[in-house]
């Protein structure tokens, strides 16, 4: 007779509360042993903000600005960066230095030249064929040599005579 559920006032909370009180009165068990704490305090709390999902994306690093920075035939000054690269995809030729991050830069002022060099290894690979190793060499021809080569090419039109005349005029002015 003592175990029946007594409902007074309506609602599930009052029914659970009366049951807990009746058990307390009959068996000597405290309310906290029978009911979860949130029910004993008066209900379950609802969220006031909507829950949002989390994303594992949303991070990105800036670009590293790698690649060739000049074109063939371009005049560059000493110290100019020619190629930014990871590893030695391109090799340094004459007049070109290599930085600690494999950056190629001009050691002297001059004209940029790119050469494709093909190497064959000494022995065949496993299937009897030879592997080609193709590497690009970047070199800088010094400015004086570049100007001499240009004058030799354009000598047919009398450019060298024009330059000599200009030099004489400049010497007379000074």
mmCIF file of C-alpha atoms in Angstrom, residues 151-160:
data_model
loop_
_atom_site.group_PDB
_atom_site.id
_atom_site.type_symbol
_atom_site.label_atom_id
_atom_site.label_comp_id
_atom_site.label_asym_id
_atom_site.label_seq_id
_atom_site.Cartn_x
_atom_site.Cartn_y
_atom_site.Cartn_z
ATOM 1 C CA UNK A 151 77.961 45.905 -80.897
ATOM 2 C CA UNK A 152 79.414 43.069 -82.971
ATOM 3 C CA UNK A 153 75.924 42.086 -84.139
ATOM 4 C CA UNK A 154 74.828 45.627 -84.982
ATOM 5 C CA UNK A 155 78.133 46.652 -86.598
ATOM 6 C CA UNK A 156 76.556 46.125 -90.000
ATOM 7 C CA UNK A 157 74.460 49.269 -89.592
ATOM 8 C CA UNK A 158 77.345 51.353 -88.273
ATOM 9 C CA UNK A 159 76.235 51.329 -84.633
ATOM 10 C CA UNK A 160 79.806 50.883 -83.411
#
